[in-house]
PDB file of C-alpha atoms in Angstrom:
ATOM      1  CA  MET A  61      94.982 112.116 131.754  1.00  0.00           C
ATOM      2  CA  GLU A  62      96.386 113.898 134.784  1.00  0.00           C
ATOM      3  CA  VAL A  63      94.248 113.798 137.982  1.00  0.00           C
ATOM      4  CA  ASN A  64      94.780 116.578 140.591  1.00  0.00           C
ATOM      5  CA  ALA A  65      94.342 115.071 144.031  1.00  0.00           C
ATOM      6  CA  ARG A  66      95.376 115.544 147.609  1.00  0.00           C
ATOM      7  CA  PRO A  67      96.382 113.040 150.338  1.00  0.00           C
ATOM      8  CA  GLY A  68      93.368 111.265 151.881  1.00  0.00           C
ATOM      9  CA  MET A  69      91.429 111.179 148.673  1.00  0.00           C
ATOM     10  CA  VAL A  70      90.278 107.761 147.120  1.00  0.00           C
ATOM     11  CA  LEU A  71      91.800 107.052 143.741  1.00  0.00           C
ATOM     12  CA  VAL A  72      90.414 104.182 141.382  1.00  0.00           C
ATOM     13  CA  HIS A  73      93.271 102.589 139.365  1.00  0.00           C
ATOM     14  CA  PRO A  74      92.206 100.543 136.364  1.00  0.00           C
ATOM     15  CA  THR A  75      94.350  97.593 137.416  1.00  0.00           C
ATOM     16  CA  TYR A  76      94.661  97.784 141.118  1.00  0.00           C
ATOM     17  CA  GLY A  77      91.228  99.112 142.123  1.00  0.00           C
ATOM     18  CA  LYS A  78      90.537 101.563 144.863  1.00  0.00           C
ATOM     19  CA  GLY A  79      93.278 103.033 147.065  1.00  0.00           C
ATOM     20  CA  THR A  80      93.956 105.950 149.305  1.00  0.00           C
ATOM     21  CA  ILE A  81      96.442 108.676 148.229  1.00  0.00           C
ATOM     22  CA  ILE A  82      98.994 109.110 150.882  1.00  0.00           C
ATOM     23  CA  LYS A  83     101.501 111.405 149.213  1.00  0.00           C
ATOM     24  CA  VAL A  84     101.391 113.682 146.107  1.00  0.00           C
ATOM     25  CA  ASP A  85     104.644 114.446 144.142  1.00  0.00           C
ATOM     26  CA  THR A  86     105.116 116.402 141.013  1.00  0.00           C
ATOM     27  CA  THR A  87     104.791 113.374 138.584  1.00  0.00           C
ATOM     28  CA  PHE A  88     103.211 110.563 140.733  1.00  0.00           C
ATOM     29  CA  TYR A  89     101.005 109.704 143.634  1.00  0.00           C
ATOM     30  CA  THR A  90     101.960 107.270 146.441  1.00  0.00           C
ATOM     31  CA  VAL A  91      98.718 105.270 146.827  1.00  0.00           C
ATOM     32  CA  GLN A  92      97.999 102.720 149.461  1.00  0.00           C
ATOM     33  CA  PHE A  93      96.021  99.796 148.028  1.00  0.00           C
ATOM     34  CA  PRO A  94      94.465  97.282 150.503  1.00  0.00           C
ATOM     35  CA  ASN A  95      95.924  94.179 149.062  1.00  0.00           C
ATOM     36  CA  ARG A  96      99.080  95.558 147.334  1.00  0.00           C
ATOM     37  CA  GLY A  97     100.485  98.068 149.866  1.00  0.00           C
ATOM     38  CA  ASN A  98     101.921 101.383 148.802  1.00  0.00           C
ATOM     39  CA  LEU A  99     102.620 101.912 145.092  1.00  0.00           C
ATOM     40  CA  ASP A 100     103.786 104.967 143.168  1.00  0.00           C
ATOM     41  CA  ILE A 101     101.324 105.673 140.442  1.00  0.00           C
ATOM     42  CA  SER A 102     102.148 108.111 137.568  1.00  0.00           C
ATOM     43  CA  LYS A 103      99.812 111.055 137.433  1.00  0.00           C
ATOM     44  CA  ARG A 104      99.443 110.497 133.747  1.00  0.00           C
ATOM     45  CA  THR A 105      98.174 106.866 133.983  1.00  0.00           C
ATOM     46  CA  GLU A 106      95.150 106.391 131.670  1.00  0.00           C
ATOM     47  CA  GLY A 107      91.951 105.519 133.348  1.00  0.00           C
ATOM     48  CA  LEU A 108      92.503 107.046 136.862  1.00  0.00           C
ATOM     49  CA  GLU A 109      89.382 108.190 138.558  1.00  0.00           C
ATOM     50  CA  LEU A 110      89.155 110.320 141.610  1.00  0.00           C
ATOM     51  CA  MET A 111      86.291 109.651 144.056  1.00  0.00           C
ATOM     52  CA  GLU A 112      85.108 112.801 145.742  1.00  0.00           C
ATOM     53  CA  ASP A 113      83.100 111.070 148.679  1.00  0.00           C
ATOM     54  CA  GLU A 114      83.878 107.643 149.833  1.00  0.00           C
ATOM     55  CA  PRO A 115      80.735 105.372 148.944  1.00  0.00           C
ATOM     56  CA  GLU A 116      79.386 103.010 151.565  1.00  0.00           C
ATOM     57  CA  PRO A 117      81.509  99.875 151.743  1.00  0.00           C
ATOM     58  CA  THR A 118      80.139  96.677 150.320  1.00  0.00           C
ATOM     59  CA  ALA A 119      79.386  93.806 152.528  1.00  0.00           C
ATOM     60  CA  GLU A 120      82.442  91.993 151.056  1.00  0.00           C
ATOM     61  CA  GLU A 121      84.691  94.912 151.763  1.00  0.00           C
ATOM     62  CA  GLU A 122      83.286  95.392 155.221  1.00  0.00           C
ATOM     63  CA  ALA A 123      83.540  91.760 156.243  1.00  0.00           C
ATOM     64  CA  LEU A 124      86.567  90.785 158.182  1.00  0.00           C
ATOM     65  CA  SER A 125      87.446  87.246 158.855  1.00  0.00           C
ATOM     66  CA  MET A 126      88.936  86.187 162.216  1.00  0.00           C
ATOM     67  CA  PRO A 127      91.947  84.556 160.507  1.00  0.00           C
ATOM     68  CA  LEU A 128      92.646  87.731 158.608  1.00  0.00           C
ATOM     69  CA  VAL A 129      92.364  89.770 161.793  1.00  0.00           C
ATOM     70  CA  GLU A 130      94.799  87.272 163.654  1.00  0.00           C
ATOM     71  CA  ARG A 131      97.267  87.236 160.791  1.00  0.00           C
ATOM     72  CA  THR A 132      97.250  91.074 160.667  1.00  0.00           C
ATOM     73  CA  LEU A 133      97.639  91.446 164.236  1.00  0.00           C
ATOM     74  CA  ARG A 134     100.426  88.896 164.537  1.00  0.00           C
ATOM     75  CA  ARG A 135     102.254  90.604 161.608  1.00  0.00           C
ATOM     76  CA  ILE A 136     102.016  93.979 163.302  1.00  0.00           C
ATOM     77  CA  LEU A 137     103.159  92.617 166.665  1.00  0.00           C
ATOM     78  CA  GLU A 138     106.054  90.811 165.124  1.00  0.00           C
ATOM     79  CA  GLU A 139     107.022  93.739 162.933  1.00  0.00           C
ATOM     80  CA  TYR A 140     106.687  96.705 165.321  1.00  0.00           C
ATOM     81  CA  SER A 141     107.497  95.200 168.716  1.00  0.00           C
ATOM     82  CA  ASP A 142     110.077  93.080 170.354  1.00  0.00           C
ATOM     83  CA  ILE A 143     107.725  90.667 172.100  1.00  0.00           C
ATOM     84  CA  GLN A 144     109.296  87.373 172.550  1.00  0.00           C
ATOM     85  CA  GLN A 145     109.422  84.516 174.972  1.00  0.00           C
ATOM     86  CA  THR A 146     111.729  85.159 178.015  1.00  0.00           C
ATOM     87  CA  VAL A 147     114.364  82.351 178.112  1.00  0.00           C
ATOM     88  CA  PRO A 148     116.923  82.240 180.886  1.00  0.00           C
ATOM     89  CA  LEU A 149     120.595  82.060 180.030  1.00  0.00           C
ATOM     90  CA  GLY A 150     122.405  79.336 181.869  1.00  0.00           C
ATOM     91  CA  GLU A 151     123.815  80.679 185.268  1.00  0.00           C
ATOM     92  CA  ARG A 152     127.379  79.836 184.540  1.00  0.00           C
ATOM     93  CA  TRP A 153     127.373  81.993 181.435  1.00  0.00           C
ATOM     94  CA  GLN A 154     125.803  85.099 183.127  1.00  0.00           C
ATOM     95  CA  GLY A 155     128.176  88.037 182.962  1.00  0.00           C
ATOM     96  CA  GLY A 156     130.388  86.094 180.535  1.00  0.00           C
ATOM     97  CA  ASN A 157     131.885  87.080 177.180  1.00  0.00           C
ATOM     98  CA  MET A 158     132.357  85.358 173.956  1.00  0.00           C
ATOM     99  CA  ILE A 159     135.812  86.222 172.418  1.00  0.00           C
ATOM    100  CA  LEU A 160     136.331  85.754 168.586  1.00  0.00           C
ATOM    101  CA  GLU A 161     140.076  85.491 168.190  1.00  0.00           C
ATOM    102  CA  PRO A 162     141.369  85.741 164.603  1.00  0.00           C
ATOM    103  CA  ALA A 163     144.297  83.461 163.522  1.00  0.00           C
ATOM    104  CA  ASP A 164     146.163  86.532 162.370  1.00  0.00           C
ATOM    105  CA  LYS A 165     147.511  88.195 165.573  1.00  0.00           C
ATOM    106  CA  ALA A 166     147.691  91.526 163.687  1.00  0.00           C
ATOM    107  CA  LEU A 167     143.871  91.636 163.630  1.00  0.00           C
ATOM    108  CA  LYS A 168     141.979  92.688 166.602  1.00  0.00           C
ATOM    109  CA  SER A 169     139.777  90.190 168.558  1.00  0.00           C
ATOM    110  CA  LYS A 170     136.095  90.745 169.025  1.00  0.00           C
ATOM    111  CA  GLU A 171     134.511  90.415 172.492  1.00  0.00           C
ATOM    112  CA  VAL A 172     130.607  90.092 172.675  1.00  0.00           C
ATOM    113  CA  PRO A 173     128.773  89.802 176.081  1.00  0.00           C
ATOM    114  CA  LEU A 174     127.117  86.471 176.190  1.00  0.00           C
ATOM    115  CA  GLU A 175     123.790  87.920 177.118  1.00  0.00           C
ATOM    116  CA  VAL A 176     123.834  89.882 173.793  1.00  0.00           C
ATOM    117  CA  PHE A 177     124.816  86.675 171.828  1.00  0.00           C
ATOM    118  CA  PHE A 178     122.126  84.647 173.667  1.00  0.00           C
ATOM    119  CA  HIS A 179     119.468  87.260 173.000  1.00  0.00           C
ATOM    120  CA  LYS A 180     120.266  87.083 169.177  1.00  0.00           C
ATOM    121  CA  ILE A 181     120.118  83.202 169.356  1.00  0.00           C
ATOM    122  CA  VAL A 182     116.666  83.425 171.071  1.00  0.00           C
ATOM    123  CA  MET A 183     115.482  85.908 168.510  1.00  0.00           C
ATOM    124  CA  LEU A 184     116.503  83.657 165.721  1.00  0.00           C
ATOM    125  CA  ARG A 185     114.682  80.793 167.232  1.00  0.00           C
ATOM    126  CA  ASP A 186     111.555  82.906 167.615  1.00  0.00           C
ATOM    127  CA  ARG A 187     111.718  84.001 164.031  1.00  0.00           C
ATOM    128  CA  LEU A 188     112.112  80.360 162.959  1.00  0.00           C
ATOM    129  CA  ARG A 189     109.011  79.473 164.920  1.00  0.00           C
ATOM    130  CA  VAL A 190     107.039  82.379 163.315  1.00  0.00           C
ATOM    131  CA  LEU A 191     108.228  81.206 159.871  1.00  0.00           C
ATOM    132  CA  GLU A 192     107.017  77.761 160.699  1.00  0.00           C
ATOM    133  CA  GLN A 193     103.572  79.004 161.756  1.00  0.00           C
ATOM    134  CA  ASN A 194     103.320  81.061 158.563  1.00  0.00           C
ATOM    135  CA  ILE A 195     104.175  78.013 156.442  1.00  0.00           C
ATOM    136  CA  ASN A 196     101.722  75.735 158.210  1.00  0.00           C
ATOM    137  CA  SER A 197      98.903  78.315 157.906  1.00  0.00           C
ATOM    138  CA  HIS A 198      99.573  79.346 154.266  1.00  0.00           C
ATOM    139  CA  LYS A 199      96.589  78.663 152.155  1.00  0.00           C
ATOM    140  CA  LYS A 200      98.439  78.369 148.787  1.00  0.00           C
ATOM    141  CA  LEU A 201     101.144  75.867 149.729  1.00  0.00           C
ATOM    142  CA  SER A 202     100.333  72.285 149.245  1.00  0.00           C
ATOM    143  CA  ASP A 203     100.754  69.746 152.141  1.00  0.00           C
ATOM    144  CA  GLU A 204     103.868  68.359 150.381  1.00  0.00           C
ATOM    145  CA  ASP A 205     105.396  71.838 150.033  1.00  0.00           C
ATOM    146  CA  LYS A 206     104.591  72.608 153.728  1.00  0.00           C
ATOM    147  CA  VAL A 207     106.475  69.226 154.778  1.00  0.00           C
ATOM    148  CA  ASP A 208     109.444  70.067 152.510  1.00  0.00           C
ATOM    149  CA  LEU A 209     109.741  73.568 153.997  1.00  0.00           C
ATOM    150  CA  GLN A 210     109.281  72.186 157.526  1.00  0.00           C
ATOM    151  CA  GLN A 211     112.175  69.768 157.023  1.00  0.00           C
ATOM    152  CA  TYR A 212     114.366  72.829 156.188  1.00  0.00           C
ATOM    153  CA  ILE A 213     113.388  74.461 159.371  1.00  0.00           C
ATOM    154  CA  THR A 214     114.092  71.289 161.338  1.00  0.00           C
ATOM    155  CA  ARG A 215     117.491  71.147 159.883  1.00  0.00           C
ATOM    156  CA  CYS A 216     118.083  74.731 160.912  1.00  0.00           C
ATOM    157  CA  TYR A 217     117.201  73.723 164.494  1.00  0.00           C
ATOM    158  CA  GLY A 218     119.629  70.875 164.202  1.00  0.00           C
ATOM    159  CA  SER A 219     122.420  73.324 163.052  1.00  0.00           C
ATOM    160  CA  LEU A 220     121.810  75.353 166.124  1.00  0.00           C
ATOM    161  CA  THR A 221     122.001  72.507 168.699  1.00  0.00           C
ATOM    162  CA  THR A 222     125.619  73.677 169.480  1.00  0.00           C
ATOM    163  CA  PHE A 223     124.173  76.677 171.285  1.00  0.00           C
ATOM    164  CA  ASN A 224     122.068  74.472 173.596  1.00  0.00           C
ATOM    165  CA  VAL A 225     124.774  74.713 176.181  1.00  0.00           C
ATOM    166  CA  LEU A 226     123.843  78.424 176.779  1.00  0.00           C
ATOM    167  CA  PHE A 227     120.330  77.685 177.840  1.00  0.00           C
ATOM    168  CA  LYS A 228     119.381  77.103 181.549  1.00  0.00           C
ATOM    169  CA  ASN A 229     116.450  74.794 180.851  1.00  0.00           C
ATOM    170  CA  GLN A 230     116.562  71.824 178.722  1.00  0.00           C
ATOM    171  CA  GLU A 231     112.946  72.427 177.397  1.00  0.00           C
ATOM    172  CA  ASP A 232     114.323  75.508 175.619  1.00  0.00           C
ATOM    173  CA  TYR A 233     116.984  73.525 173.631  1.00  0.00           C
ATOM    174  CA  PHE A 234     117.142  73.409 169.879  1.00  0.00           C
ATOM    175  CA  VAL A 235     116.097  69.981 168.623  1.00  0.00           C
ATOM    176  CA  GLY A 236     116.857  68.931 165.022  1.00  0.00           C
ATOM    177  CA  ASP A 237     115.890  65.782 163.135  1.00  0.00           C
ATOM    178  CA  LYS A 238     115.863  62.748 165.445  1.00  0.00           C
ATOM    179  CA  LYS A 239     117.301  59.823 163.464  1.00  0.00           C
ATOM    180  CA  SER A 240     116.353  56.360 164.748  1.00  0.00           C
TER     181      SER A 240
END
């Protein structure tokens, strides 16, 4: 059954539930579902229903938990902004360049300002921290899985200790697994 609809209307899908139509094409709708994101749905999908007026939300739909709000806000900020901790580059490196010289002299070398390279290292560290937070707060991972994944992140930090020489402050250093 083909349903004729326009963007903004609510469509009820037999499998995915209620979603808002955000785009109409000749053969499909792009529908935004609350828990699944945007999906392309064929106009000929059986069981599609169009809701003319949006009914009052149920208490369950209306309720927002603080962890959900925090996770959503954190994801939005991480995805759409470049907010990160300011970490100073060691003074002796400021204005410096990193030169990548190939063994084959026929090839051109690559010169990268150390500020640019340092910024990428700091961004990598920030993303590892976010990954670590997401693992620790994940509801479906067992404690054992969290520990296993945490160990991989610790090993990543250990692999990055070479770059500690770039940091001005020792508290910003990468620290890997401390063996006794």
